[in-house]
Amino acid sequence: MAALAGKLVRSVKVLNNFGRGTACHRLLFARNAHFTYVPDTPLEEYGDTSRMNLFQSVNSAMDVALGEDPSAVVFGEDVAFGGVFRCSIGLKDKYGADRVFNTPLSEQGIVAFGIGLAVAGATAIAEIQFADYIFPAFDQITNEAAKFRYRTGNLFDCGKLTVRTPCGAVGHGALYHSQSPEAFFSHIAGIKVVMPRGPIQAKGLLLSCIKEEDPCIFFEPKILYRAAIEEVPTGDYTVPLGKAEIVIEGSDVTMVGYGTQVHVLREVATMAQEKLNVSCEVIDLRTLLPYDLETILTSVIKTGRMIITHEAPQTMGYAAEIATAVQEECFLNLEAPIQRVCGYDTPFAHVYEPFYMPDKWRLFEAVKKVVNF
Amino acid sequence: MFTRSFCRFSKYLQKPVNRNVCKNRKLHISTALCATHSSGRYEDKPEFPGSRSHFIHKLEFINPDDTEGIPVYRVMNRKGEIIEQSEDPQLDKDTVIKMYHDMTLLNTMDKILYESQRQGRISFYMTNFGEEGTHIGSAAALSPKDMVFGQYREAGVLMWRGFTLDQFMDQCYGNCNDHGEGKQMPVHYGSKELNFVTISSTLATQMPQASGAAYALKRKGKDRCVICYFGEGAASEGDAHAAFNFAATLECPIIFFCRNNGYAISTPTKDQYRGDGIASRGTGYGMYTMRVDGNDVFATYNATSAARDICVKECRPVLIEAMTYRLGHHSTSDDSSAYRSVDEAAYWDKQDTPIARLRYFMISKGWWDETMEKEWKKESKQMVMETFARSEARKKPNPELLFTDVYKNMPWHIAKQQQQMKQHVTNYAEHYPIDSHEKWKD
């Protein structure tokens, strides 16, 4: 696992080291570009900003958390030297080796260690190197972290635990560096599940997770670590959990997604407007559990049509819950069957990634389907 | 091999021919690695980052059968006689009597709750028969501020710390006084005030959590440690491995206390492991380790007390394996005669229980006699019976509490389901046991 991770890191580095405009970079980028990143604009009330990509904004969030809360610690595999995706770079030097430290290579150990820290009153920020490797910790997350407050009658809790983990497609991650396991976790009562779409969101949502009094799983779309760059507030701010955001307003079709797929949806909305004269409303869910059904319902009541997308496989995927909930609440408003545009029900294969992805063309087709129904 | 060849050659570095050999082999290793052995032979030391050791030149596997098992530390014999006077912890009379009271009160409670399960009055129970000494001996050696993470067969630790009979039984009944709000099965106790982290059924999950808690206590720097109890069966879980390794590498003040009682439900230790029990694993993780007679409350006390010192002073984990025997069935869902002989259990019951051993000791000191024994038995039984009746009479909690504490604040979807449940139960009241529960406010 460590060796694979190392390989991927090297390839990410190689990708980054090619300067913009060189033939090699275009080639690599073209292979990965299933989306175009559109920077967000930070709210003025968040204060001074600085240009950051997503890994830098995650780093900034942890910097704020460690600075504000002396009990806070950051730990996981290879975090001490800065992390294989550079998210914790500089933090050990700034806050000390007892606060930013490597653990042995054991995911169940990492999450459990974090639960214990949180139970004893410390703020625990754990990293699982890839979301693909979170499954050894599944027992600790679902049977322990999620149920700690409930089963103890609120005598004990591990609300101060946040588990960060890189997720999603990266162009060439294959089976074990590409997964989006959010649906497994969204079925667990007692945890919060969050996925940002860019650096501003990442920092604000991560700080919310860290301060939240419930255990949180924070999925970071790794393809955005370097690709997503925008002006990010340098200070402390939070983006509320459990609240979706309407990224583009529209009147004909509601499109719901999260993470990298929000950028794909943005592009689809433009295509639909230009080629079909269809107005799409794009909603970024941001928090997957508990999720903001109200924002979705308000939108679907207005548009009467809905498309949901995620990179994860379709069957029993996250979209199934949204589709069912909307169908229950908006039966009389729906003018077409709800469409799911998701990954296929296969493992995430290496060379077939362009065919697997729920890309803009598959989504464009879904728009045609719902408006022509 | 290369290093060794290089060293041989380096002896002749003055000679051009050999220097060429070195060059050709492209070995750029510092000659400092090649130390001169006192015998005059040129020796080298392994420089691998993964271990500290020396080279050997004969093929030799380390055979686990070559070494005798780790010895069992004992302070008093089966007749309650102190073997080495210097090892007598010299506990005062009141402490020893409290030890005996707590072990026997636990024993009495176990008998009555076990019977109550047989009568269908509580749904489940697990006794502590034969292991009372491990609980009390270790608990007495700790500070009440030390955090406890347990498995499920450590009720004596709570008893020692002052958990009341009402608290035990309210939990088993899941009634409205249970601090756990009736959410877990019986014997899943917990107490915030007594620093006893609530038990969960999942085996060994508490172990790496305990390491994390110990790390947090170390950073707080307040002379506290964590004790984590587990059975020898749970030690086979991956979480046990994680716990030991994290505690050692991250220098956590934690005592891992293994109750090796010979069985994990029906599985005897020969099917559980092939090494020398659990203790033999300790040094493999870089932990201080000892094995103790778990039926000897003083040996357990001494071991835990010394382990606590190491934790607090050196910030290192310690592993204690307490050898004992599970006298009772695994639980009320188990009939142990299906997999072990009644004679075997009878041997331990007659020859070697922690309660009998401590009683012998107390009698020899003149601190206890037959009359006191009879009176205490009567008194403790009466206390348990009275509490039992109180707990049984209490109503179950308000059904609304099914939905609380999933999160710190109830999210919209759970609040909606709570309303749905209340509406439904109101409409179909005759089909639900609402009379045995407290009423919800509306």
Tab-separated table of N, CA and C in Angstrom, chain B residues 311-441:
chain	number	residue	atom	x	y	z
B	311	CYS	N	4.384	3.716	33.585
B	311	CYS	CA	3.565	4.530	32.676
B	311	CYS	C	3.751	6.006	32.955
B	312	VAL	N	3.593	6.356	34.221
B	312	VAL	CA	3.574	7.771	34.569
B	312	VAL	C	4.978	8.379	34.513
B	313	LYS	N	5.975	7.607	34.954
B	313	LYS	CA	7.337	8.164	35.004
B	313	LYS	C	8.056	8.074	33.674
B	314	GLU	N	7.867	6.966	32.964
B	314	GLU	CA	8.639	6.769	31.734
B	314	GLU	C	7.828	6.971	30.473
B	315	CYS	N	6.515	7.138	30.618
B	315	CYS	CA	5.641	7.249	29.454
B	315	CYS	C	5.862	6.092	28.499
B	316	ARG	N	5.786	4.900	29.023
B	316	ARG	CA	5.883	3.706	28.174
B	316	ARG	C	4.746	2.759	28.522
B	317	PRO	N	4.267	2.016	27.550
B	317	PRO	CA	3.193	1.069	27.845
B	317	PRO	C	3.728	-0.183	28.558
B	318	VAL	N	2.848	-0.835	29.291
B	318	VAL	CA	3.197	-2.076	29.983
B	318	VAL	C	2.114	-3.113	29.685
B	319	LEU	N	2.544	-4.337	29.483
B	319	LEU	CA	1.596	-5.431	29.278
B	319	LEU	C	1.627	-6.371	30.491
B	320	ILE	N	0.452	-6.590	31.068
B	320	ILE	CA	0.327	-7.575	32.155
B	320	ILE	C	-0.622	-8.667	31.685
B	321	GLU	N	-0.164	-9.883	31.759
B	321	GLU	CA	-1.054	-10.997	31.445
B	321	GLU	C	-1.386	-11.705	32.756
B	322	ALA	N	-2.663	-11.635	33.136
B	322	ALA	CA	-3.089	-12.273	34.382
B	322	ALA	C	-3.673	-13.633	34.043
B	323	MET	N	-3.011	-14.681	34.543
B	323	MET	CA	-3.454	-16.048	34.276
B	323	MET	C	-4.567	-16.391	35.258
B	324	THR	N	-5.678	-16.844	34.708
B	324	THR	CA	-6.800	-17.163	35.583
B	324	THR	C	-7.645	-18.243	34.914
B	325	TYR	N	-8.834	-18.452	35.414
B	325	TYR	CA	-9.700	-19.480	34.834
B	325	TYR	C	-11.144	-18.987	34.865
B	326	ARG	N	-11.826	-19.076	33.714
B	326	ARG	CA	-13.225	-18.633	33.664
B	326	ARG	C	-14.110	-19.702	34.290
B	327	LEU	N	-14.457	-19.488	35.542
B	327	LEU	CA	-15.243	-20.495	36.264
B	327	LEU	C	-16.652	-20.650	35.728
B	328	GLY	N	-17.279	-19.549	35.369
B	328	GLY	CA	-18.667	-19.594	34.911
B	328	GLY	C	-18.759	-19.901	33.431
B	329	HIS	N	-19.993	-19.965	32.961
B	329	HIS	CA	-20.209	-20.054	31.524
B	329	HIS	C	-19.762	-18.731	30.903
B	330	HIS	N	-19.560	-18.753	29.577
B	330	HIS	CA	-19.164	-17.500	28.917
B	330	HIS	C	-20.203	-16.414	29.186
B	331	SER	N	-21.462	-16.783	28.987
B	331	SER	CA	-22.549	-15.842	29.242
B	331	SER	C	-23.793	-16.674	29.496
B	332	THR	N	-24.922	-15.994	29.664
B	332	THR	CA	-26.169	-16.726	29.867
B	332	THR	C	-26.638	-17.405	28.586
B	333	SER	N	-26.003	-17.090	27.463
B	333	SER	CA	-26.360	-17.738	26.200
B	333	SER	C	-25.487	-18.957	25.930
B	334	ASP	N	-24.733	-19.380	26.948
B	334	ASP	CA	-23.718	-20.413	26.729
B	334	ASP	C	-23.818	-21.494	27.809
B	335	ASP	N	-23.646	-22.760	27.398
B	335	ASP	CA	-23.538	-23.853	28.359
B	335	ASP	C	-22.143	-24.447	28.199
B	336	SER	N	-21.257	-24.125	29.138
B	336	SER	CA	-19.846	-24.477	28.941
B	336	SER	C	-19.594	-25.981	29.043
B	337	SER	N	-20.565	-26.741	29.557
B	337	SER	CA	-20.342	-28.187	29.639
B	337	SER	C	-20.338	-28.824	28.254
B	338	ALA	N	-20.732	-28.049	27.232
B	338	ALA	CA	-20.716	-28.564	25.861
B	338	ALA	C	-19.293	-28.654	25.305
B	339	TYR	N	-18.336	-28.003	25.967
B	339	TYR	CA	-16.975	-28.004	25.406
B	339	TYR	C	-15.875	-28.172	26.456
B	340	ARG	N	-16.222	-28.284	27.726
B	340	ARG	CA	-15.173	-28.562	28.716
B	340	ARG	C	-15.780	-29.401	29.842
B	341	SER	N	-14.941	-30.133	30.543
B	341	SER	CA	-15.480	-31.060	31.531
B	341	SER	C	-15.906	-30.307	32.784
B	342	VAL	N	-16.926	-30.825	33.411
B	342	VAL	CA	-17.410	-30.239	34.653
B	342	VAL	C	-16.304	-30.375	35.719
B	343	ASP	N	-15.548	-31.470	35.638
B	343	ASP	CA	-14.459	-31.690	36.597
B	343	ASP	C	-13.401	-30.605	36.524
B	344	GLU	N	-13.125	-30.199	35.303
B	344	GLU	CA	-12.086	-29.179	35.122
B	344	GLU	C	-12.494	-27.901	35.854
B	345	ALA	N	-13.728	-27.462	35.621
B	345	ALA	CA	-14.207	-26.237	36.273
B	345	ALA	C	-14.258	-26.439	37.788
B	346	ALA	N	-14.666	-27.632	38.207
B	346	ALA	CA	-14.783	-27.912	39.644
B	346	ALA	C	-13.423	-27.826	40.320
B	347	TYR	N	-12.372	-28.275	39.617
B	347	TYR	CA	-11.026	-28.208	40.186
B	347	TYR	C	-10.694	-26.767	40.588
B	348	TRP	N	-10.909	-25.859	39.630
B	348	TRP	CA	-10.559	-24.460	39.891
B	348	TRP	C	-11.446	-23.875	40.989
B	349	ASP	N	-12.697	-24.244	40.952
B	349	ASP	CA	-13.632	-23.718	41.941
B	349	ASP	C	-13.223	-24.149	43.351
B	350	LYS	N	-12.771	-25.373	43.487
B	350	LYS	CA	-12.420	-25.895	44.808
B	350	LYS	C	-11.000	-25.536	45.228
B	351	GLN	N	-10.078	-25.585	44.274
B	351	GLN	CA	-8.666	-25.468	44.626
B	351	GLN	C	-8.105	-24.057	44.546
B	352	ASP	N	-8.648	-23.229	43.676
B	352	ASP	CA	-7.919	-21.981	43.418
B	352	ASP	C	-8.839	-20.861	42.953
B	353	THR	N	-9.478	-20.208	43.920
B	353	THR	CA	-10.228	-19.006	43.536
B	353	THR	C	-9.623	-17.811	44.265
B	354	PRO	N	-9.700	-16.665	43.658
B	354	PRO	CA	-9.118	-15.472	44.285
B	354	PRO	C	-9.801	-15.124	45.607
B	355	ILE	N	-11.101	-15.427	45.694
B	355	ILE	CA	-11.842	-15.093	46.914
B	355	ILE	C	-11.365	-15.960	48.082
B	356	ALA	N	-11.279	-17.270	47.843
B	356	ALA	CA	-10.851	-18.187	48.908
B	356	ALA	C	-9.435	-17.845	49.366
B	357	ARG	N	-8.584	-17.530	48.399
B	357	ARG	CA	-7.190	-17.248	48.754
B	357	ARG	C	-7.082	-16.020	49.664
B	358	LEU	N	-7.837	-14.995	49.324
B	358	LEU	CA	-7.773	-13.788	50.147
B	358	LEU	C	-8.399	-14.048	51.527
B	359	ARG	N	-9.432	-14.899	51.542
B	359	ARG	CA	-10.072	-15.222	52.826
B	359	ARG	C	-9.073	-15.930	53.743
B	360	TYR	N	-8.323	-16.896	53.199
B	360	TYR	CA	-7.282	-17.565	53.985
B	360	TYR	C	-6.317	-16.532	54.572
B	361	PHE	N	-5.921	-15.597	53.726
B	361	PHE	CA	-4.964	-14.579	54.172
B	361	PHE	C	-5.544	-13.779	55.339
B	362	MET	N	-6.808	-13.353	55.164
B	362	MET	CA	-7.440	-12.528	56.195
B	362	MET	C	-7.608	-13.293	57.496
B	363	ILE	N	-7.947	-14.564	57.386
B	363	ILE	CA	-8.098	-15.384	58.595
B	363	ILE	C	-6.760	-15.505	59.314
B	364	SER	N	-5.703	-15.705	58.503
B	364	SER	CA	-4.371	-15.846	59.117
B	364	SER	C	-3.957	-14.560	59.835
B	365	LYS	N	-4.471	-13.438	59.357
B	365	LYS	CA	-4.153	-12.158	59.998
B	365	LYS	C	-5.064	-11.878	61.193
B	366	GLY	N	-6.112	-12.702	61.337
B	366	GLY	CA	-7.091	-12.448	62.384
B	366	GLY	C	-8.068	-11.336	62.026
B	367	TRP	N	-8.185	-11.051	60.712
B	367	TRP	CA	-9.074	-9.963	60.272
B	367	TRP	C	-10.455	-10.471	59.887
B	368	TRP	N	-10.631	-11.791	59.898
B	368	TRP	CA	-11.864	-12.368	59.369
B	368	TRP	C	-12.126	-13.698	60.060
B	369	ASP	N	-13.399	-14.051	60.227
B	369	ASP	CA	-13.716	-15.370	60.791
B	369	ASP	C	-15.051	-15.872	60.246
B	370	GLU	N	-15.434	-17.040	60.694
B	370	GLU	CA	-16.659	-17.679	60.191
B	370	GLU	C	-17.894	-16.811	60.404
B	371	THR	N	-17.989	-16.229	61.608
B	371	THR	CA	-19.165	-15.404	61.927
B	371	THR	C	-19.258	-14.216	60.982
B	372	MET	N	-18.121	-13.548	60.793
B	372	MET	CA	-18.110	-12.393	59.893
B	372	MET	C	-18.506	-12.815	58.483
B	373	GLU	N	-18.005	-13.963	58.089
B	373	GLU	CA	-18.304	-14.478	56.754
B	373	GLU	C	-19.821	-14.679	56.595
B	374	LYS	N	-20.419	-15.322	57.593
B	374	LYS	CA	-21.858	-15.595	57.544
B	374	LYS	C	-22.662	-14.300	57.508
B	375	GLU	N	-22.268	-13.388	58.380
B	375	GLU	CA	-22.998	-12.123	58.460
B	375	GLU	C	-22.900	-11.329	57.161
B	376	TRP	N	-21.668	-11.293	56.624
B	376	TRP	CA	-21.453	-10.536	55.379
B	376	TRP	C	-22.216	-11.155	54.212
B	377	LYS	N	-22.246	-12.470	54.186
B	377	LYS	CA	-22.976	-13.165	53.120
B	377	LYS	C	-24.446	-12.787	53.162
B	378	LYS	N	-24.979	-12.800	54.385
B	378	LYS	CA	-26.388	-12.479	54.576
B	378	LYS	C	-26.657	-11.019	54.184
B	379	GLU	N	-25.794	-10.161	54.671
B	379	GLU	CA	-25.969	-8.723	54.433
B	379	GLU	C	-25.862	-8.396	52.942
B	380	SER	N	-24.840	-8.963	52.315
B	380	SER	CA	-24.627	-8.627	50.899
B	380	SER	C	-25.777	-9.178	50.047
B	381	LYS	N	-26.248	-10.347	50.400
B	381	LYS	CA	-27.352	-10.920	49.633
B	381	LYS	C	-28.605	-10.053	49.772
B	382	GLN	N	-28.808	-9.576	50.966
B	382	GLN	CA	-29.989	-8.739	51.207
B	382	GLN	C	-29.894	-7.434	50.418
B	383	MET	N	-28.711	-6.818	50.427
B	383	MET	CA	-28.507	-5.578	49.664
B	383	MET	C	-28.817	-5.795	48.186
B	384	VAL	N	-28.273	-6.904	47.673
B	384	VAL	CA	-28.472	-7.184	46.246
B	384	VAL	C	-29.959	-7.405	45.940
B	385	MET	N	-30.627	-8.191	46.798
B	385	MET	CA	-32.042	-8.495	46.564
B	385	MET	C	-32.897	-7.236	46.615
B	386	GLU	N	-32.596	-6.373	47.553
B	386	GLU	CA	-33.370	-5.133	47.685
B	386	GLU	C	-33.187	-4.251	46.450
B	387	THR	N	-31.958	-4.135	46.026
B	387	THR	CA	-31.670	-3.310	44.850
B	387	THR	C	-32.336	-3.896	43.618
B	388	PHE	N	-32.245	-5.217	43.550
B	388	PHE	CA	-32.835	-5.925	42.418
B	388	PHE	C	-34.325	-5.608	42.295
B	389	ALA	N	-35.014	-5.664	43.426
B	389	ALA	CA	-36.456	-5.395	43.425
B	389	ALA	C	-36.725	-3.948	42.987
B	390	ARG	N	-35.913	-3.018	43.476
B	390	ARG	CA	-36.076	-1.596	43.100
B	390	ARG	C	-35.902	-1.413	41.602
B	391	SER	N	-34.833	-2.012	41.067
B	391	SER	CA	-34.532	-1.832	39.639
B	391	SER	C	-35.614	-2.446	38.761
B	392	GLU	N	-36.076	-3.595	39.191
B	392	GLU	CA	-37.086	-4.287	38.396
B	392	GLU	C	-38.394	-3.496	38.359
B	393	ALA	N	-38.683	-2.787	39.444
B	393	ALA	CA	-39.950	-2.051	39.538
B	393	ALA	C	-39.939	-0.767	38.700
B	394	ARG	N	-38.750	-0.292	38.351
B	394	ARG	CA	-38.686	0.990	37.624
B	394	ARG	C	-39.136	0.817	36.183
B	395	LYS	N	-39.780	1.865	35.677
B	395	LYS	CA	-40.215	1.819	34.280
B	395	LYS	C	-39.031	1.961	33.334
B	396	LYS	N	-39.264	1.538	32.098
B	396	LYS	CA	-38.253	1.743	31.053
B	396	LYS	C	-38.312	3.215	30.630
B	397	PRO	N	-37.256	3.710	29.970
B	397	PRO	CA	-37.273	5.136	29.605
B	397	PRO	C	-38.322	5.436	28.536
B	398	ASN	N	-38.630	6.702	28.442
B	398	ASN	CA	-39.489	7.261	27.420
B	398	ASN	C	-39.018	6.817	26.016
B	399	PRO	N	-39.884	6.238	25.209
B	399	PRO	CA	-39.465	5.734	23.888
B	399	PRO	C	-38.855	6.799	22.977
B	400	GLU	N	-39.145	8.060	23.267
B	400	GLU	CA	-38.529	9.151	22.499
B	400	GLU	C	-37.004	9.083	22.524
B	401	LEU	N	-36.472	8.516	23.645
B	401	LEU	CA	-35.021	8.510	23.811
B	401	LEU	C	-34.326	7.584	22.809
B	402	LEU	N	-35.106	6.766	22.126
B	402	LEU	CA	-34.554	5.972	21.016
B	402	LEU	C	-33.817	6.870	20.020
B	403	PHE	N	-34.266	8.114	19.908
B	403	PHE	CA	-33.749	9.001	18.865
B	403	PHE	C	-32.703	10.005	19.356
B	404	THR	N	-32.489	10.061	20.673
B	404	THR	CA	-31.564	11.079	21.183
B	404	THR	C	-30.128	10.578	21.181
B	405	ASP	N	-29.198	11.523	21.151
B	405	ASP	CA	-27.757	11.245	21.270
B	405	ASP	C	-27.160	10.478	20.092
B	406	VAL	N	-27.897	10.368	19.002
B	406	VAL	CA	-27.255	9.852	17.784
B	406	VAL	C	-26.189	10.876	17.380
B	407	TYR	N	-26.624	12.140	17.430
B	407	TYR	CA	-25.709	13.274	17.258
B	407	TYR	C	-25.864	14.174	18.478
B	408	LYS	N	-24.974	15.121	18.613
B	408	LYS	CA	-25.067	16.100	19.710
B	408	LYS	C	-26.427	16.817	19.612
B	409	ASN	N	-26.755	17.301	18.421
B	409	ASN	CA	-28.067	17.904	18.194
B	409	ASN	C	-28.817	17.042	17.187
B	410	MET	N	-30.119	16.913	17.405
B	410	MET	CA	-30.875	16.006	16.541
B	410	MET	C	-31.067	16.613	15.156
B	411	PRO	N	-30.592	15.948	14.094
B	411	PRO	CA	-30.800	16.499	12.747
B	411	PRO	C	-32.260	16.329	12.293
B	412	TRP	N	-32.623	17.067	11.263
B	412	TRP	CA	-34.016	17.121	10.811
B	412	TRP	C	-34.595	15.743	10.502
B	413	HIS	N	-33.793	14.894	9.867
B	413	HIS	CA	-34.385	13.626	9.439
B	413	HIS	C	-34.688	12.709	10.616
B	414	ILE	N	-33.861	12.803	11.672
B	414	ILE	CA	-34.117	11.969	12.849
B	414	ILE	C	-35.302	12.542	13.633
B	415	ALA	N	-35.374	13.869	13.702
B	415	ALA	CA	-36.513	14.502	14.385
B	415	ALA	C	-37.821	14.115	13.690
B	416	LYS	N	-37.769	14.057	12.366
B	416	LYS	CA	-38.957	13.690	11.594
B	416	LYS	C	-39.364	12.244	11.910
B	417	GLN	N	-38.372	11.360	11.973
B	417	GLN	CA	-38.665	9.955	12.269
B	417	GLN	C	-39.177	9.786	13.697
B	418	GLN	N	-38.665	10.627	14.598
B	418	GLN	CA	-39.139	10.585	15.985
B	418	GLN	C	-40.630	10.934	16.036
B	419	GLN	N	-41.017	11.957	15.308
B	419	GLN	CA	-42.423	12.351	15.247
B	419	GLN	C	-43.267	11.232	14.623
B	420	GLN	N	-42.729	10.628	13.578
B	420	GLN	CA	-43.454	9.533	12.914
B	420	GLN	C	-43.703	8.373	13.878
B	421	MET	N	-42.654	8.043	14.653
B	421	MET	CA	-42.798	6.942	15.614
B	421	MET	C	-43.886	7.273	16.641
B	422	LYS	N	-43.835	8.497	17.158
B	422	LYS	CA	-44.802	8.871	18.193
B	422	LYS	C	-46.236	8.831	17.650
B	423	GLN	N	-46.393	9.331	16.443
B	423	GLN	CA	-47.715	9.336	15.815
B	423	GLN	C	-48.214	7.900	15.620
B	424	HIS	N	-47.306	7.079	15.107
B	424	HIS	CA	-47.663	5.687	14.830
B	424	HIS	C	-48.049	4.949	16.109
B	425	VAL	N	-47.211	5.106	17.132
B	425	VAL	CA	-47.462	4.379	18.382
B	425	VAL	C	-48.757	4.880	19.035
B	426	THR	N	-49.031	6.171	18.863
B	426	THR	CA	-50.285	6.702	19.396
B	426	THR	C	-51.476	6.026	18.693
B	427	ASN	N	-51.357	5.859	17.393
B	427	ASN	CA	-52.450	5.251	16.623
B	427	ASN	C	-52.623	3.760	16.888
B	428	TYR	N	-51.529	3.108	17.206
B	428	TYR	CA	-51.565	1.654	17.406
B	428	TYR	C	-51.133	1.288	18.825
B	429	ALA	N	-51.526	2.097	19.777
B	429	ALA	CA	-51.026	1.974	21.161
B	429	ALA	C	-51.164	0.566	21.738
B	430	GLU	N	-52.234	-0.096	21.400
B	430	GLU	CA	-52.483	-1.403	22.025
B	430	GLU	C	-51.466	-2.455	21.583
B	431	HIS	N	-50.740	-2.181	20.518
B	431	HIS	CA	-49.770	-3.174	20.026
B	431	HIS	C	-48.344	-2.931	20.527
B	432	TYR	N	-48.174	-1.922	21.365
B	432	TYR	CA	-46.826	-1.593	21.853
B	432	TYR	C	-46.799	-1.569	23.370
B	433	PRO	N	-45.626	-1.910	23.958
B	433	PRO	CA	-45.547	-1.989	25.437
B	433	PRO	C	-45.426	-0.605	26.080
B	434	ILE	N	-46.343	0.296	25.781
B	434	ILE	CA	-46.165	1.668	26.260
B	434	ILE	C	-46.304	1.797	27.777
B	435	ASP	N	-47.040	0.876	28.403
B	435	ASP	CA	-47.247	0.994	29.849
B	435	ASP	C	-45.985	0.705	30.652
B	436	SER	N	-45.078	-0.088	30.065
B	436	SER	CA	-43.847	-0.372	30.810
B	436	SER	C	-42.800	0.744	30.631
B	437	HIS	N	-43.133	1.722	29.784
B	437	HIS	CA	-42.208	2.849	29.578
B	437	HIS	C	-42.762	4.126	30.184
B	438	GLU	N	-41.831	5.038	30.473
B	438	GLU	CA	-42.275	6.361	30.910
B	438	GLU	C	-42.977	7.049	29.757
B	439	LYS	N	-43.877	7.956	30.103
B	439	LYS	CA	-44.635	8.666	29.062
B	439	LYS	C	-43.806	9.793	28.463
B	440	TRP	N	-43.986	10.033	27.172
B	440	TRP	CA	-43.337	11.213	26.586
B	440	TRP	C	-44.247	12.417	26.763
B	441	LYS	N	-43.582	13.569	26.796
B	441	LYS	CA	-44.345	14.820	26.979
B	441	LYS	C	-44.895	15.263	25.638
